[in-house]
Amino acid sequence: MRRRWMGMPIAVLALTACVTINVYFPAAEAREAAKEFVDKVIGEDAQPSTPLPPVEEPAGDGGGMVLRFDPLSLLGIGTAHAQGTPDISLKTPAIQAIQARMAGRFDSALRKHFDSGALGFTGNGEVAVRDASKIALSERVAVNKAVADQNRDARAVYREIAVANKHPEWESQIREVFAKQWIASARSGWWYQSGGSWKQK
């Protein structure tokens, strides 16, 4: 009997360590961050003509922090400290440098080709040459390079936002949110991919 009671503290410790913290992807904050970033790249006057489609929220509190709390932890054993509600920050030097490069490149080399219909936004948050015939032969090499550079920076910023917010596993979700925002913020007449085919806003 005594041995059975001696094992109890270990069992109590195991039970009271049962405070689980699940940090869900903050979709609403990501949409706001994406809109801020994209509008600075393609211009403040490029406002979405339709609402941005929602990103599926996980079950729970809708994208914040979910805690499973064991009442035995009130004994003071096995407590866990939660981080604050996750946020999506764009205020790092690396992100702002990428944003500045993308905005400058968009104005100097890409915008007129979006206006002509030569370029469009893809479904994965990048830029593609949709119709090369609309680009003068003398400009094609430069435009292809600008598109490649813009896509490299886009991939870098999706990764950097996830890493800067201490959740590298969010990269694919951030890319998905940005992909929708590029399209939502595109000007009337610009092209975008949807379901594998090109459509015009």
mmCIF file of C-alpha atoms in Angstrom:
data_model
loop_
_atom_site.group_PDB
_atom_site.id
_atom_site.type_symbol
_atom_site.label_atom_id
_atom_site.label_comp_id
_atom_site.label_asym_id
_atom_site.label_seq_id
_atom_site.Cartn_x
_atom_site.Cartn_y
_atom_site.Cartn_z
ATOM 1 C CA MET A 1 0.000 0.000 0.000
ATOM 2 C CA ARG A 2 2.828 2.348 0.890
ATOM 3 C CA ARG A 3 4.487 1.764 -2.498
ATOM 4 C CA ARG A 4 1.259 2.666 -4.262
ATOM 5 C CA TRP A 5 1.105 6.033 -2.460
ATOM 6 C CA MET A 6 4.770 6.709 -3.157
ATOM 7 C CA GLY A 7 4.012 6.499 -6.901
ATOM 8 C CA MET A 8 1.240 9.091 -6.662
ATOM 9 C CA PRO A 9 3.434 12.257 -6.881
ATOM 10 C CA ILE A 10 4.781 11.102 -10.247
ATOM 11 C CA ALA A 11 1.254 10.434 -11.528
ATOM 12 C CA VAL A 12 0.098 13.848 -10.281
ATOM 13 C CA LEU A 13 3.053 15.524 -11.995
ATOM 14 C CA ALA A 14 2.229 13.803 -15.274
ATOM 15 C CA LEU A 15 -1.416 14.813 -15.067
ATOM 16 C CA THR A 16 -0.789 18.425 -14.101
ATOM 17 C CA ALA A 17 1.649 18.952 -16.975
ATOM 18 C CA CYS A 18 -1.354 18.706 -19.283
ATOM 19 C CA VAL A 19 -1.577 22.342 -20.379
ATOM 20 C CA THR A 20 -1.543 22.281 -24.191
ATOM 21 C CA ILE A 21 -1.020 25.410 -26.259
ATOM 22 C CA ASN A 22 -1.976 25.295 -29.928
ATOM 23 C CA VAL A 23 -1.066 28.397 -31.923
ATOM 24 C CA TYR A 24 -3.337 28.606 -34.952
ATOM 25 C CA PHE A 25 -2.538 30.552 -38.088
ATOM 26 C CA PRO A 26 -3.950 34.093 -37.581
ATOM 27 C CA ALA A 27 -5.768 34.337 -40.918
ATOM 28 C CA ALA A 28 -7.472 37.690 -40.311
ATOM 29 C CA GLU A 29 -4.175 39.357 -39.347
ATOM 30 C CA ALA A 30 -2.476 37.741 -42.349
ATOM 31 C CA ARG A 31 -5.106 39.189 -44.701
ATOM 32 C CA GLU A 32 -4.587 42.679 -43.264
ATOM 33 C CA ALA A 33 -0.805 42.347 -43.568
ATOM 34 C CA ALA A 34 -1.077 41.058 -47.140
ATOM 35 C CA LYS A 35 -3.309 43.959 -48.161
ATOM 36 C CA GLU A 36 -0.915 46.478 -46.622
ATOM 37 C CA PHE A 37 2.074 44.897 -48.383
ATOM 38 C CA VAL A 38 0.420 44.413 -51.785
ATOM 39 C CA ASP A 39 -1.113 47.890 -51.912
ATOM 40 C CA LYS A 40 2.312 49.410 -51.284
ATOM 41 C CA VAL A 41 3.812 47.353 -54.103
ATOM 42 C CA ILE A 42 1.193 47.957 -56.793
ATOM 43 C CA GLY A 43 -0.092 51.307 -55.564
ATOM 44 C CA GLU A 44 -2.562 52.599 -53.024
ATOM 45 C CA ASP A 45 -5.136 53.337 -55.748
ATOM 46 C CA ALA A 46 -5.305 49.649 -56.699
ATOM 47 C CA GLN A 47 -8.146 48.729 -54.356
ATOM 48 C CA PRO A 48 -9.946 45.392 -54.440
ATOM 49 C CA SER A 49 -13.166 45.498 -56.438
ATOM 50 C CA THR A 50 -14.471 42.416 -54.651
ATOM 51 C CA PRO A 51 -13.995 41.275 -51.055
ATOM 52 C CA LEU A 52 -11.028 39.017 -50.456
ATOM 53 C CA PRO A 53 -12.175 35.387 -50.126
ATOM 54 C CA PRO A 54 -11.840 34.167 -46.559
ATOM 55 C CA VAL A 55 -9.144 31.721 -45.544
ATOM 56 C CA GLU A 56 -10.505 28.693 -43.724
ATOM 57 C CA GLU A 57 -10.180 29.151 -39.996
ATOM 58 C CA PRO A 58 -9.326 26.145 -37.865
ATOM 59 C CA ALA A 59 -11.888 24.993 -35.321
ATOM 60 C CA GLY A 60 -11.540 26.780 -32.040
ATOM 61 C CA ASP A 61 -11.394 30.477 -31.399
ATOM 62 C CA GLY A 62 -10.968 31.481 -35.046
ATOM 63 C CA GLY A 63 -7.250 31.819 -35.478
ATOM 64 C CA GLY A 64 -5.956 32.802 -32.065
ATOM 65 C CA MET A 65 -4.768 30.705 -29.145
ATOM 66 C CA VAL A 66 -6.502 27.614 -27.795
ATOM 67 C CA LEU A 67 -5.682 26.384 -24.308
ATOM 68 C CA ARG A 68 -6.613 23.053 -22.772
ATOM 69 C CA PHE A 69 -6.324 23.587 -19.038
ATOM 70 C CA ASP A 70 -6.092 20.873 -16.419
ATOM 71 C CA PRO A 71 -7.655 22.075 -13.126
ATOM 72 C CA LEU A 72 -4.997 20.139 -11.199
ATOM 73 C CA SER A 73 -2.427 22.648 -12.440
ATOM 74 C CA LEU A 74 -3.972 25.079 -9.943
ATOM 75 C CA LEU A 75 -1.873 23.186 -7.400
ATOM 76 C CA GLY A 76 1.076 25.061 -8.893
ATOM 77 C CA ILE A 77 2.689 22.089 -10.569
ATOM 78 C CA GLY A 78 3.374 21.969 -14.312
ATOM 79 C CA THR A 79 2.240 25.463 -15.330
ATOM 80 C CA ALA A 80 2.763 26.757 -18.874
ATOM 81 C CA HIS A 81 3.031 30.354 -20.007
ATOM 82 C CA ALA A 82 1.260 31.199 -23.237
ATOM 83 C CA GLN A 83 2.636 33.642 -25.736
ATOM 84 C CA GLY A 84 0.475 36.583 -26.743
ATOM 85 C CA THR A 85 -2.052 36.219 -29.523
ATOM 86 C CA PRO A 86 -0.112 35.709 -32.756
ATOM 87 C CA ASP A 87 0.246 38.705 -35.036
ATOM 88 C CA ILE A 88 1.668 39.085 -38.529
ATOM 89 C CA SER A 89 4.400 41.685 -38.491
ATOM 90 C CA LEU A 90 5.877 43.272 -41.617
ATOM 91 C CA LYS A 91 8.153 45.631 -39.723
ATOM 92 C CA THR A 92 11.494 43.931 -40.171
ATOM 93 C CA PRO A 93 14.308 45.449 -42.241
ATOM 94 C CA ALA A 94 14.429 42.364 -44.498
ATOM 95 C CA ILE A 95 10.699 42.459 -45.293
ATOM 96 C CA GLN A 96 10.704 46.209 -45.868
ATOM 97 C CA ALA A 97 13.740 45.953 -48.155
ATOM 98 C CA ILE A 98 12.014 43.280 -50.248
ATOM 99 C CA GLN A 99 8.850 45.366 -50.385
ATOM 100 C CA ALA A 100 10.779 48.410 -51.605
ATOM 101 C CA ARG A 101 12.491 46.358 -54.341
ATOM 102 C CA MET A 102 9.214 44.850 -55.485
ATOM 103 C CA ALA A 103 7.459 48.232 -55.558
ATOM 104 C CA GLY A 104 10.277 49.849 -57.535
ATOM 105 C CA ARG A 105 10.415 46.968 -60.016
ATOM 106 C CA PHE A 106 6.639 46.936 -60.415
ATOM 107 C CA ASP A 107 6.578 50.633 -61.327
ATOM 108 C CA SER A 108 9.634 50.616 -63.559
ATOM 109 C CA ALA A 109 9.309 47.308 -65.413
ATOM 110 C CA LEU A 110 6.036 45.481 -64.785
ATOM 111 C CA ARG A 111 3.074 47.830 -64.464
ATOM 112 C CA LYS A 112 2.783 48.753 -68.137
ATOM 113 C CA HIS A 113 2.814 45.063 -69.074
ATOM 114 C CA PHE A 114 0.001 44.341 -66.633
ATOM 115 C CA ASP A 115 -1.884 47.236 -68.259
ATOM 116 C CA SER A 116 -1.275 45.763 -71.739
ATOM 117 C CA GLY A 117 -2.365 42.272 -70.678
ATOM 118 C CA ALA A 118 1.053 40.709 -71.234
ATOM 119 C CA LEU A 119 1.478 39.805 -67.562
ATOM 120 C CA GLY A 120 -0.849 38.395 -64.941
ATOM 121 C CA PHE A 121 -0.948 37.162 -61.367
ATOM 122 C CA THR A 122 -0.755 33.405 -60.910
ATOM 123 C CA GLY A 123 -2.762 31.354 -58.453
ATOM 124 C CA ASN A 124 0.320 30.756 -56.294
ATOM 125 C CA GLY A 125 1.203 34.375 -55.505
ATOM 126 C CA GLU A 126 3.611 35.072 -58.349
ATOM 127 C CA VAL A 127 3.695 36.868 -61.721
ATOM 128 C CA ALA A 128 3.690 35.164 -65.128
ATOM 129 C CA VAL A 129 4.031 36.197 -68.754
ATOM 130 C CA ARG A 130 0.524 35.569 -70.081
ATOM 131 C CA ASP A 131 0.946 36.828 -73.639
ATOM 132 C CA ALA A 132 4.523 37.468 -74.810
ATOM 133 C CA SER A 133 3.252 38.844 -78.131
ATOM 134 C CA LYS A 134 2.178 41.989 -76.279
ATOM 135 C CA ILE A 135 5.790 42.697 -75.273
ATOM 136 C CA ALA A 136 8.108 44.315 -77.827
ATOM 137 C CA LEU A 137 10.940 42.015 -78.878
ATOM 138 C CA SER A 138 13.484 44.522 -77.625
ATOM 139 C CA GLU A 139 11.954 44.375 -74.117
ATOM 140 C CA ARG A 140 11.322 40.664 -73.682
ATOM 141 C CA VAL A 141 14.643 39.745 -72.086
ATOM 142 C CA ALA A 142 14.334 42.588 -69.582
ATOM 143 C CA VAL A 143 10.691 41.782 -68.785
ATOM 144 C CA ASN A 144 11.467 38.087 -68.276
ATOM 145 C CA LYS A 145 14.267 39.039 -65.896
ATOM 146 C CA ALA A 146 11.998 41.440 -64.005
ATOM 147 C CA VAL A 147 9.337 38.733 -63.686
ATOM 148 C CA ALA A 148 11.910 36.225 -62.394
ATOM 149 C CA ASP A 149 13.286 38.771 -59.906
ATOM 150 C CA GLN A 150 9.786 39.690 -58.726
ATOM 151 C CA ASN A 151 8.912 36.040 -58.168
ATOM 152 C CA ARG A 152 12.148 35.393 -56.303
ATOM 153 C CA ASP A 153 11.375 38.326 -54.010
ATOM 154 C CA ALA A 154 7.772 37.169 -53.562
ATOM 155 C CA ARG A 155 8.932 33.709 -52.460
ATOM 156 C CA ALA A 156 11.478 35.317 -50.157
ATOM 157 C CA VAL A 157 8.909 37.564 -48.521
ATOM 158 C CA TYR A 158 6.462 34.727 -47.848
ATOM 159 C CA ARG A 159 9.264 32.806 -46.172
ATOM 160 C CA GLU A 160 10.599 35.867 -44.334
ATOM 161 C CA ILE A 161 7.175 36.810 -42.916
ATOM 162 C CA ALA A 162 6.739 33.295 -41.539
ATOM 163 C CA VAL A 163 10.249 33.224 -40.055
ATOM 164 C CA ALA A 164 10.029 36.777 -38.667
ATOM 165 C CA ASN A 165 6.846 35.792 -36.848
ATOM 166 C CA LYS A 166 8.550 32.669 -35.434
ATOM 167 C CA HIS A 167 6.338 30.232 -37.347
ATOM 168 C CA PRO A 168 8.185 29.016 -40.467
ATOM 169 C CA GLU A 169 5.470 26.376 -40.887
ATOM 170 C CA TRP A 170 3.059 29.188 -41.855
ATOM 171 C CA GLU A 171 4.876 29.894 -45.147
ATOM 172 C CA SER A 172 2.408 28.036 -47.390
ATOM 173 C CA GLN A 173 -0.579 29.662 -45.680
ATOM 174 C CA ILE A 174 0.980 33.107 -46.020
ATOM 175 C CA ARG A 175 1.604 32.437 -49.710
ATOM 176 C CA GLU A 176 -2.053 31.422 -50.136
ATOM 177 C CA VAL A 177 -3.299 34.612 -48.470
ATOM 178 C CA PHE A 178 -0.964 36.760 -50.583
ATOM 179 C CA ALA A 179 -1.963 34.956 -53.794
ATOM 180 C CA LYS A 180 -5.590 35.931 -53.171
ATOM 181 C CA GLN A 181 -4.616 39.485 -52.245
ATOM 182 C CA TRP A 182 -2.576 40.142 -55.408
ATOM 183 C CA ILE A 183 -5.678 39.223 -57.398
ATOM 184 C CA ALA A 184 -8.082 41.131 -55.143
ATOM 185 C CA SER A 185 -5.958 44.294 -55.363
ATOM 186 C CA ALA A 186 -5.379 44.066 -59.123
ATOM 187 C CA ARG A 187 -6.787 46.865 -61.216
ATOM 188 C CA SER A 188 -9.682 46.455 -63.564
ATOM 189 C CA GLY A 189 -8.448 44.994 -66.853
ATOM 190 C CA TRP A 190 -5.522 43.099 -65.339
ATOM 191 C CA TRP A 191 -5.289 39.325 -65.786
ATOM 192 C CA TYR A 192 -5.087 36.582 -63.179
ATOM 193 C CA GLN A 193 -5.194 32.802 -63.026
ATOM 194 C CA SER A 194 -8.173 31.002 -61.566
ATOM 195 C CA GLY A 195 -8.654 27.260 -61.735
ATOM 196 C CA GLY A 196 -5.752 26.986 -64.179
ATOM 197 C CA SER A 197 -7.163 29.433 -66.734
ATOM 198 C CA TRP A 198 -6.621 33.149 -67.285
ATOM 199 C CA LYS A 199 -9.385 35.611 -66.436
ATOM 200 C CA GLN A 200 -9.577 39.388 -66.715
ATOM 201 C CA LYS A 201 -10.829 41.622 -63.939
#
